[in-house]
Amino acid sequence: MNTEVAIGIDIGGTNTVIGIVDRDGNLLAESSTPTLTHTDIKHYLDALTAKINETVLELDEQLDIKGIGVGAPSSNYYTGEIIGASNLGWGGKIPLVELLKSYYDYPVIVLTNDANSAAVGEMMYGAARGMKDFIMLTLGTGVGSGIVANGNLILGHDGFAGELGHVITEIDGRECGCGRKGCLETYASASGICRTVSELIAHTKMESALRTVPSEQLTSKMIYDAAKKNDKLALEAFDRCGKMLGKAIADFVAFSSPEAVFLFGGLAQAGDYIFKPTLKYMESNMCFLYSNKVKLLPSGLDGATIAVLGASAVVWKELEK
């Protein structure tokens, strides 16, 4: 009997990761291909599909490929388009599903926001199994989000619901790449906490090893390493980040009353340094109706594989329909 599998694809700004995943969430094979080196979508897809075919052949077993699930920023599930994802180097509207269908005729070829696919992966294979209402927040360079209510992703009428990273948390605050000011992702992301450290260095006299690091070279990992050494400025940066994130989560809870909020991504790897202040400010700003009812949890999936697992999980969810 042929093994039923789905192909999960995570399109990132630098690399595209491909995974062959069975129904139980076992990653049977994985590979990657550059993203930004292919500025023309046709050339990119030629390279991507060649890598997919190579990865499938390397398994050297009979597979029943049910479909392809793609997770990518600025994606629209309804139209199958990537729209205005400037960090991918293409711009405009890319009809990705339509283009992929010219290469493959699998039963399902589906595109969704990368954070939405991570939420589906968490629901099928991770710590959200058995949950019907939860929020996934991905704390990377920006803040992505996937909202699940009654077992279904919240997509909205146009496919762009749930962009919680672009909820304004500070009026006339930091400039955001979306063109507005004060969005959550300018404070509660890996890049956001670096901006906080730069502001603390400029406006306080706190001693810190981070003062010797040029701002353009500063990373959230450096801030985490400094915090572990009890660096006061780094600890203050995590507290401020957790404050903005916790207050925002308290507002998000009032929208969907989730059982849990999951934090995933590079910044979430800081563990208690981000989780403790976030939980403190989440509860202190929570409406009494939801107080002490919502769990704040790390993802239950391996950070290195959640993206492709989530993208493949979307295929199985689509087949269930």
GROMACS .gro file of C-alpha atoms in nm:
model
  321
    1MET     CA    1   0.000   0.000   0.000
    2ASN     CA    2   0.137   0.341  -0.096
    3THR     CA    3   0.215   0.581   0.187
    4GLU     CA    4  -0.020   0.881   0.186
    5VAL     CA    5   0.180   1.203   0.212
    6ALA     CA    6   0.145   1.577   0.171
    7ILE     CA    7   0.415   1.815   0.055
    8GLY     CA    8   0.459   2.110   0.289
    9ILE     CA    9   0.637   2.421   0.164
   10ASP     CA   10   0.743   2.717   0.375
   11ILE     CA   11   0.844   3.020   0.169
   12GLY     CA   12   1.075   3.245   0.368
   13GLY     CA   13   1.258   3.559   0.271
   14THR     CA   14   1.590   3.377   0.231
   15ASN     CA   15   1.511   3.007   0.187
   16THR     CA   16   1.216   2.790   0.093
   17VAL     CA   17   1.189   2.470   0.296
   18ILE     CA   18   1.020   2.159   0.157
   19GLY     CA   19   0.895   1.866   0.365
   20ILE     CA   20   0.732   1.533   0.279
   21VAL     CA   21   0.495   1.456   0.566
   22ASP     CA   22   0.261   1.164   0.636
   23ARG     CA   23  -0.082   1.188   0.799
   24ASP     CA   24   0.065   1.132   1.146
   25GLY     CA   25   0.297   1.430   1.113
   26ASN     CA   26   0.614   1.230   1.050
   27LEU     CA   27   0.863   1.428   0.844
   28LEU     CA   28   0.987   1.169   0.595
   29ALA     CA   29   1.217   1.397   0.398
   30GLU     CA   30   1.323   1.760   0.398
   31SER     CA   31   1.516   1.990   0.167
   32SER     CA   32   1.547   2.358   0.082
   33THR     CA   33   1.611   2.597  -0.204
   34PRO     CA   34   1.697   2.969  -0.202
   35THR     CA   35   1.413   3.219  -0.234
   36LEU     CA   36   1.566   3.562  -0.288
   37THR     CA   37   1.813   3.449  -0.553
   38HIS     CA   38   1.521   3.396  -0.791
   39THR     CA   39   1.367   3.737  -0.855
   40ASP     CA   40   1.159   3.605  -1.145
   41ILE     CA   41   0.868   3.387  -1.024
   42LYS     CA   42   0.894   3.148  -1.320
   43HIS     CA   43   1.261   3.078  -1.254
   44TYR     CA   44   1.188   3.039  -0.885
   45LEU     CA   45   0.910   2.786  -0.948
   46ASP     CA   46   1.128   2.593  -1.192
   47ALA     CA   47   1.392   2.558  -0.921
   48LEU     CA   48   1.135   2.485  -0.650
   49THR     CA   49   0.954   2.210  -0.841
   50ALA     CA   50   1.285   2.054  -0.945
   51LYS     CA   51   1.380   2.036  -0.576
   52ILE     CA   52   1.039   1.892  -0.485
   53ASN     CA   53   1.077   1.620  -0.748
   54GLU     CA   54   1.429   1.543  -0.632
   55THR     CA   55   1.317   1.517  -0.268
   56VAL     CA   56   1.031   1.283  -0.357
   57LEU     CA   57   1.261   1.057  -0.562
   58GLU     CA   58   1.519   1.040  -0.283
   59LEU     CA   59   1.263   0.869  -0.057
   60ASP     CA   60   1.275   0.571  -0.290
   61GLU     CA   61   0.932   0.442  -0.190
   62GLN     CA   62   0.582   0.436  -0.332
   63LEU     CA   63   0.399   0.750  -0.230
   64ASP     CA   64   0.039   0.861  -0.269
   65ILE     CA   65   0.086   1.239  -0.281
   66LYS     CA   66  -0.241   1.401  -0.176
   67GLY     CA   67  -0.139   1.757  -0.229
   68ILE     CA   68   0.083   2.056  -0.169
   69GLY     CA   69   0.036   2.304   0.110
   70VAL     CA   70   0.227   2.631   0.096
   71GLY     CA   71   0.278   2.873   0.382
   72ALA     CA   72   0.396   3.220   0.283
   73PRO     CA   73   0.365   3.579   0.408
   74SER     CA   74   0.097   3.806   0.261
   75SER     CA   75  -0.096   3.506   0.130
   76ASN     CA   76  -0.464   3.482   0.048
   77TYR     CA   77  -0.623   3.141   0.101
   78TYR     CA   78  -0.929   3.228  -0.107
   79THR     CA   79  -0.750   3.352  -0.418
   80GLY     CA   80  -0.431   3.146  -0.394
   81GLU     CA   81  -0.225   3.462  -0.437
   82ILE     CA   82   0.074   3.612  -0.262
   83ILE     CA   83   0.006   3.985  -0.255
   84GLY     CA   84   0.268   4.255  -0.211
   85ALA     CA   85   0.525   4.042  -0.026
   86SER     CA   86   0.815   4.278  -0.091
   87ASN     CA   87   1.049   4.075   0.133
   88LEU     CA   88   1.016   3.788  -0.115
   89GLY     CA   89   1.147   4.003  -0.397
   90TRP     CA   90   0.851   3.964  -0.633
   91GLY     CA   91   0.601   4.238  -0.552
   92GLY     CA   92   0.251   4.271  -0.695
   93LYS     CA   93   0.015   3.973  -0.710
   94ILE     CA   94   0.161   3.626  -0.758
   95PRO     CA   95  -0.108   3.365  -0.848
   96LEU     CA   96   0.094   3.090  -0.681
   97VAL     CA   97  -0.172   2.816  -0.669
   98GLU     CA   98  -0.262   2.868  -1.034
   99LEU     CA   99   0.106   2.853  -1.131
  100LEU     CA  100   0.170   2.539  -0.926
  101LYS     CA  101  -0.125   2.369  -1.093
  102SER     CA  102   0.061   2.402  -1.423
  103TYR     CA  103   0.330   2.177  -1.273
  104TYR     CA  104   0.118   1.931  -1.071
  105ASP     CA  105  -0.235   1.790  -1.074
  106TYR     CA  106  -0.258   1.673  -0.713
  107PRO     CA  107  -0.606   1.671  -0.552
  108VAL     CA  108  -0.517   1.965  -0.325
  109ILE     CA  109  -0.288   2.260  -0.389
  110VAL     CA  110  -0.350   2.525  -0.126
  111LEU     CA  111  -0.182   2.845  -0.008
  112THR     CA  112  -0.219   3.014   0.328
  113ASN     CA  113  -0.050   3.264   0.554
  114ASP     CA  114   0.260   3.114   0.721
  115ALA     CA  115   0.127   3.186   1.072
  116ASN     CA  116  -0.208   3.027   0.984
  117SER     CA  117  -0.032   2.713   0.866
  118ALA     CA  118   0.167   2.705   1.191
  119ALA     CA  119  -0.163   2.722   1.383
  120VAL     CA  120  -0.305   2.427   1.187
  121GLY     CA  121   0.015   2.233   1.247
  122GLU     CA  122  -0.009   2.302   1.620
  123MET     CA  123  -0.371   2.186   1.618
  124MET     CA  124  -0.299   1.862   1.433
  125TYR     CA  125   0.041   1.763   1.570
  126GLY     CA  126   0.136   1.989   1.861
  127ALA     CA  127   0.023   2.116   2.199
  128ALA     CA  128  -0.313   2.240   2.063
  129ARG     CA  129  -0.440   1.890   1.983
  130GLY     CA  130  -0.791   1.865   2.122
  131MET     CA  131  -0.831   2.243   2.142
  132LYS     CA  132  -1.094   2.419   1.933
  133ASP     CA  133  -1.014   2.776   2.035
  134PHE     CA  134  -0.662   2.915   2.053
  135ILE     CA  135  -0.432   3.182   1.912
  136MET     CA  136  -0.087   3.121   1.765
  137LEU     CA  137   0.155   3.415   1.771
  138THR     CA  138   0.480   3.382   1.579
  139LEU     CA  139   0.746   3.616   1.716
  140GLY     CA  140   1.007   3.640   1.443
  141THR     CA  141   1.133   3.941   1.252
  142GLY     CA  142   0.770   4.053   1.271
  143VAL     CA  143   0.464   3.920   1.452
  144GLY     CA  144   0.242   3.672   1.270
  145SER     CA  145  -0.078   3.520   1.401
  146GLY     CA  146  -0.324   3.242   1.339
  147ILE     CA  147  -0.661   3.243   1.517
  148VAL     CA  148  -0.859   2.920   1.556
  149ALA     CA  149  -1.222   2.939   1.672
  150ASN     CA  150  -1.449   2.637   1.705
  151GLY     CA  151  -1.183   2.429   1.528
  152ASN     CA  152  -1.160   2.656   1.223
  153LEU     CA  153  -0.913   2.920   1.113
  154ILE     CA  154  -1.051   3.272   1.115
  155LEU     CA  155  -0.990   3.393   0.761
  156GLY     CA  156  -1.238   3.676   0.714
  157HIS     CA  157  -1.429   3.760   0.399
  158ASP     CA  158  -1.114   3.848   0.202
  159GLY     CA  159  -0.868   3.597   0.350
  160PHE     CA  160  -0.664   3.847   0.550
  161ALA     CA  161  -0.822   3.820   0.896
  162GLY     CA  162  -0.608   3.785   1.204
  163GLU     CA  163  -0.312   4.013   1.132
  164LEU     CA  164  -0.261   4.076   1.502
  165GLY     CA  165   0.095   4.197   1.449
  166HIS     CA  166  -0.057   4.502   1.286
  167VAL     CA  167  -0.290   4.598   1.567
  168ILE     CA  168  -0.182   4.939   1.693
  169THR     CA  169  -0.059   4.914   2.051
  170GLU     CA  170   0.100   5.259   2.081
  171ILE     CA  171  -0.066   5.565   1.929
  172ASP     CA  172   0.184   5.749   1.704
  173GLY     CA  173   0.443   5.491   1.803
  174ARG     CA  174   0.721   5.331   1.604
  175GLU     CA  175   0.702   5.328   1.228
  176CYS     CA  176   0.603   4.990   1.088
  177GLY     CA  177   0.683   4.837   0.751
  178CYS     CA  178   0.308   4.832   0.677
  179GLY     CA  179   0.308   5.212   0.664
  180ARG     CA  180   0.139   5.276   0.997
  181LYS     CA  181   0.277   5.365   1.339
  182GLY     CA  182   0.269   5.175   1.667
  183CYS     CA  183   0.194   4.824   1.540
  184LEU     CA  184   0.255   4.539   1.785
  185GLU     CA  185   0.529   4.387   1.572
  186THR     CA  186   0.742   4.699   1.611
  187TYR     CA  187   0.764   4.619   1.985
  188ALA     CA  188   0.708   4.245   2.038
  189SER     CA  189   0.925   4.089   1.769
  190ALA     CA  190   1.294   4.005   1.739
  191SER     CA  191   1.348   4.332   1.553
  192GLY     CA  192   1.122   4.514   1.798
  193ILE     CA  193   1.320   4.418   2.106
  194CYS     CA  194   1.638   4.530   1.929
  195ARG     CA  195   1.476   4.870   1.875
  196THR     CA  196   1.388   4.879   2.244
  197VAL     CA  197   1.749   4.811   2.342
  198SER     CA  198   1.870   5.088   2.111
  199GLU     CA  199   1.624   5.330   2.274
  200LEU     CA  200   1.732   5.226   2.624
  201ILE     CA  201   2.097   5.277   2.531
  202ALA     CA  202   2.016   5.625   2.396
  203HIS     CA  203   1.789   5.742   2.677
  204THR     CA  204   1.912   5.571   2.996
  205LYS     CA  205   2.241   5.534   3.180
  206MET     CA  206   2.199   5.163   3.254
  207GLU     CA  207   2.526   4.976   3.233
  208SER     CA  208   2.518   4.701   2.976
  209ALA     CA  209   2.750   4.490   2.766
  210LEU     CA  210   2.510   4.563   2.480
  211ARG     CA  211   2.636   4.921   2.462
  212THR     CA  212   2.947   4.795   2.281
  213VAL     CA  213   2.742   4.632   2.002
  214PRO     CA  214   2.668   4.846   1.693
  215SER     CA  215   2.290   4.878   1.655
  216GLU     CA  216   2.295   4.729   1.303
  217GLN     CA  217   2.467   4.416   1.441
  218LEU     CA  218   2.241   4.371   1.744
  219THR     CA  219   2.028   4.054   1.753
  220SER     CA  220   1.760   3.921   1.987
  221LYS     CA  221   1.995   3.629   2.064
  222MET     CA  222   2.254   3.876   2.194
  223ILE     CA  223   1.990   4.035   2.415
  224TYR     CA  224   1.887   3.691   2.546
  225ASP     CA  225   2.250   3.600   2.620
  226ALA     CA  226   2.294   3.929   2.807
  227ALA     CA  227   1.975   3.871   3.007
  228LYS     CA  228   2.105   3.532   3.116
  229LYS     CA  229   2.402   3.717   3.266
  230ASN     CA  230   2.162   3.943   3.458
  231ASP     CA  231   2.229   4.243   3.234
  232LYS     CA  232   1.984   4.504   3.365
  233LEU     CA  233   1.929   4.674   3.031
  234ALA     CA  234   1.854   4.343   2.858
  235LEU     CA  235   1.614   4.245   3.137
  236GLU     CA  236   1.440   4.581   3.108
  237ALA     CA  237   1.405   4.530   2.732
  238PHE     CA  238   1.237   4.193   2.785
  239ASP     CA  239   1.006   4.346   3.046
  240ARG     CA  240   0.901   4.623   2.806
  241CYS     CA  241   0.853   4.374   2.525
  242GLY     CA  242   0.643   4.150   2.751
  243LYS     CA  243   0.438   4.449   2.862
  244MET     CA  244   0.340   4.542   2.507
  245LEU     CA  245   0.275   4.181   2.414
  246GLY     CA  246   0.082   4.098   2.731
  247LYS     CA  247  -0.146   4.403   2.700
  248ALA     CA  248  -0.216   4.318   2.337
  249ILE     CA  249  -0.292   3.953   2.418
  250ALA     CA  250  -0.541   4.065   2.684
  251ASP     CA  251  -0.726   4.253   2.410
  252PHE     CA  252  -0.705   3.957   2.169
  253VAL     CA  253  -0.857   3.731   2.434
  254ALA     CA  254  -1.165   3.953   2.452
  255PHE     CA  255  -1.219   3.890   2.082
  256SER     CA  256  -1.217   3.510   2.067
  257SER     CA  257  -1.196   3.382   2.429
  258PRO     CA  258  -0.927   3.123   2.349
  259GLU     CA  259  -0.831   2.831   2.568
  260ALA     CA  260  -0.465   2.911   2.511
  261VAL     CA  261  -0.227   3.149   2.341
  262PHE     CA  262   0.085   2.991   2.193
  263LEU     CA  263   0.410   3.178   2.138
  264PHE     CA  264   0.642   3.051   1.868
  265GLY     CA  265   0.946   3.185   1.685
  266GLY     CA  266   1.293   3.314   1.761
  267LEU     CA  267   1.191   3.553   2.038
  268ALA     CA  268   0.979   3.285   2.208
  269GLN     CA  269   1.297   3.079   2.245
  270ALA     CA  270   1.397   3.318   2.524
  271GLY     CA  271   1.171   3.114   2.754
  272ASP     CA  272   1.090   3.270   3.089
  273TYR     CA  273   1.255   3.598   2.993
  274ILE     CA  274   0.966   3.664   2.756
  275PHE     CA  275   0.695   3.437   2.898
  276LYS     CA  276   0.703   3.567   3.258
  277PRO     CA  277   0.659   3.938   3.184
  278THR     CA  278   0.408   3.863   2.908
  279LEU     CA  279   0.194   3.654   3.143
  280LYS     CA  280   0.220   3.916   3.419
  281TYR     CA  281   0.101   4.200   3.197
  282MET     CA  282  -0.154   3.981   3.020
  283GLU     CA  283  -0.327   3.901   3.348
  284SER     CA  284  -0.296   4.252   3.492
  285ASN     CA  285  -0.472   4.391   3.185
  286MET     CA  286  -0.725   4.111   3.142
  287CYS     CA  287  -1.099   4.172   3.164
  288PHE     CA  288  -1.231   3.992   3.473
  289LEU     CA  289  -1.441   3.761   3.254
  290TYR     CA  290  -1.123   3.591   3.129
  291SER     CA  291  -0.889   3.627   3.428
  292ASN     CA  292  -0.676   3.318   3.497
  293LYS     CA  293  -0.862   3.119   3.232
  294VAL     CA  294  -0.625   3.151   2.936
  295LYS     CA  295  -0.302   2.953   2.918
  296LEU     CA  296   0.013   3.108   2.774
  297LEU     CA  297   0.215   2.825   2.623
  298PRO     CA  298   0.515   2.756   2.402
  299SER     CA  299   0.460   2.565   2.081
  300GLY     CA  300   0.464   2.190   2.121
  301LEU     CA  301   0.639   2.142   1.787
  302ASP     CA  302   1.005   2.153   1.694
  303GLY     CA  303   1.077   2.506   1.578
  304ALA     CA  304   1.284   2.374   1.288
  305THR     CA  305   0.992   2.176   1.141
  306ILE     CA  306   0.672   2.352   1.245
  307ALA     CA  307   0.651   2.556   0.925
  308VAL     CA  308   0.652   2.259   0.686
  309LEU     CA  309   0.443   2.046   0.924
  310GLY     CA  310   0.186   2.325   0.935
  311ALA     CA  311   0.184   2.369   0.560
  312SER     CA  312   0.132   1.995   0.508
  313ALA     CA  313  -0.137   1.988   0.778
  314VAL     CA  314  -0.340   2.236   0.573
  315VAL     CA  315  -0.362   1.972   0.300
  316TRP     CA  316  -0.515   1.716   0.538
  317LYS     CA  317  -0.759   1.975   0.674
  318GLU     CA  318  -0.858   2.063   0.318
  319LEU     CA  319  -0.919   1.697   0.235
  320GLU     CA  320  -1.143   1.665   0.543
  321LYS     CA  321  -1.376   1.922   0.386
   0.00000   0.00000   0.00000
